[in-house]
Short mmCIF file of C-alpha atoms in Angstrom, two decimals:
data_model
loop_
_atom_site.label_atom_id
_atom_site.label_comp_id
_atom_site.label_asym_id
_atom_site.label_seq_id
_atom_site.Cartn_x
_atom_site.Cartn_y
_atom_site.Cartn_z
CA UNK A 1 140.67 -215.58 117.25
CA UNK A 2 139.46 -214.18 113.93
CA UNK A 3 137.56 -216.45 111.70
CA UNK A 4 135.94 -214.64 108.92
CA UNK A 5 134.75 -218.22 107.99
CA UNK A 6 131.38 -218.44 105.60
CA UNK A 7 129.16 -220.92 107.39
CA UNK A 8 126.19 -220.53 105.10
CA UNK A 9 125.15 -218.08 102.30
CA UNK A 10 124.08 -215.52 104.81
CA UNK A 11 126.05 -216.43 108.10
CA UNK A 12 129.54 -215.62 108.80
CA UNK A 13 131.80 -216.66 112.09
CA UNK A 14 133.64 -213.44 112.70
CA UNK A 15 135.48 -213.86 115.79
CA UNK A 16 135.65 -216.26 118.85
CA UNK A 17 137.55 -216.57 122.19
CA UNK A 18 137.65 -218.60 125.42
CA UNK A 19 135.26 -216.90 127.86
CA UNK A 20 135.64 -219.06 130.95
CA UNK A 21 137.67 -222.06 132.03
CA UNK A 22 138.55 -223.97 135.26
CA UNK A 23 141.18 -226.38 136.79
CA UNK A 24 140.58 -230.04 137.61
CA UNK A 25 141.96 -231.58 140.60
CA UNK A 26 145.41 -232.36 138.72
CA UNK A 27 145.57 -228.55 137.90
CA UNK A 28 144.64 -229.24 134.27
CA UNK A 29 142.84 -226.57 132.48
CA UNK A 30 139.73 -227.15 130.72
CA UNK A 31 137.12 -225.02 128.91
CA UNK A 32 133.75 -224.01 130.33
CA UNK A 33 132.31 -221.20 127.83
CA UNK A 34 133.26 -219.62 124.59
CA UNK A 35 132.20 -216.37 123.01
CA UNK A 36 131.25 -216.26 119.41
CA UNK A 37 130.40 -213.32 117.03
CA UNK A 38 128.38 -213.78 113.85
CA UNK A 39 127.29 -211.82 111.02
CA UNK A 40 123.67 -212.79 109.98
CA UNK A 41 122.93 -210.79 106.80
CA UNK A 42 123.98 -207.33 107.74
CA UNK A 43 123.73 -207.53 111.72
CA UNK A 44 126.11 -209.16 114.19
CA UNK A 45 125.03 -211.35 117.14
CA UNK A 46 127.19 -212.51 120.13
CA UNK A 47 126.86 -215.57 121.56
CA UNK A 48 128.23 -217.74 124.57
CA UNK A 49 128.37 -221.45 124.14
CA UNK A 50 128.70 -223.90 126.77
CA UNK A 51 131.56 -226.39 126.12
CA UNK A 52 129.48 -229.14 127.78
CA UNK A 53 126.47 -228.39 125.75
CA UNK A 54 128.60 -228.58 122.63
CA UNK A 55 130.04 -232.06 123.56
CA UNK A 56 126.39 -233.23 123.99
CA UNK A 57 125.73 -231.89 120.37
CA UNK A 58 123.54 -228.94 121.58
CA UNK A 59 124.21 -225.71 119.57
CA UNK A 60 121.86 -223.50 121.57
CA UNK A 61 123.78 -220.72 123.03
CA UNK A 62 123.81 -220.08 126.67
CA UNK A 63 123.17 -216.33 126.05
CA UNK A 64 122.51 -214.60 122.57
CA UNK A 65 122.65 -210.78 122.08
CA UNK A 66 122.27 -208.67 119.10
CA UNK A 67 120.01 -206.45 116.79
CA UNK A 68 116.55 -207.29 117.02
CA UNK A 69 116.02 -207.31 113.62
CA UNK A 70 116.23 -211.12 112.45
CA UNK A 71 117.11 -212.21 116.17
CA UNK A 72 114.50 -215.15 116.35
CA UNK A 73 115.63 -216.34 112.98
CA UNK A 74 119.34 -216.53 113.68
CA UNK A 75 118.41 -218.02 117.38
CA UNK A 76 116.28 -220.49 115.47
CA UNK A 77 119.24 -221.75 113.22
CA UNK A 78 121.56 -222.10 116.27
CA UNK A 79 119.04 -224.04 118.42
CA UNK A 80 118.29 -226.35 115.17
CA UNK A 81 122.11 -227.04 114.85
CA UNK A 82 122.20 -225.93 111.27
CA UNK A 83 125.89 -225.34 111.77
CA UNK A 84 126.77 -227.28 115.00
CA UNK A 85 130.02 -229.01 113.57
CA UNK A 86 131.40 -225.64 112.37
CA UNK A 87 130.87 -224.03 115.95
CA UNK A 88 132.30 -227.19 117.60
CA UNK A 89 135.43 -227.04 115.36
CA UNK A 90 135.86 -223.23 116.09
CA UNK A 91 135.73 -223.86 119.73
CA UNK A 92 138.42 -226.58 119.28
CA UNK A 93 140.39 -224.32 117.54
CA UNK A 94 140.09 -221.70 119.94
CA UNK A 95 140.98 -224.14 122.81
CA UNK A 96 144.07 -225.45 121.08
CA UNK A 97 145.00 -221.85 120.59
CA UNK A 98 144.71 -221.16 124.29
CA UNK A 99 146.33 -224.19 125.44
CA UNK A 100 149.50 -223.13 123.51
CA UNK A 101 149.63 -219.72 125.22
CA UNK A 102 149.73 -221.11 128.89
#
């Protein structure tokens, strides 16, 4: 899902998708992991976010990759939850979109 949503002056959420999901005992699908791409200044960073962690108000990614320039600064912003609500909303939008497809 393309977002191109400005989160802060220097951070843009570019893209996201459901990365992993499972089915419960009633055969109901539920999300496990989301993949999000951000632009921080002129660098792109890819992160994997756990649905469970986000529910617990933890925006630290399970995995983060991208250019080493400014990597630590961007990761710190994620860990500090500077835009937790925006990430949670993006993941909720992705999930709603995925549920509509199935």
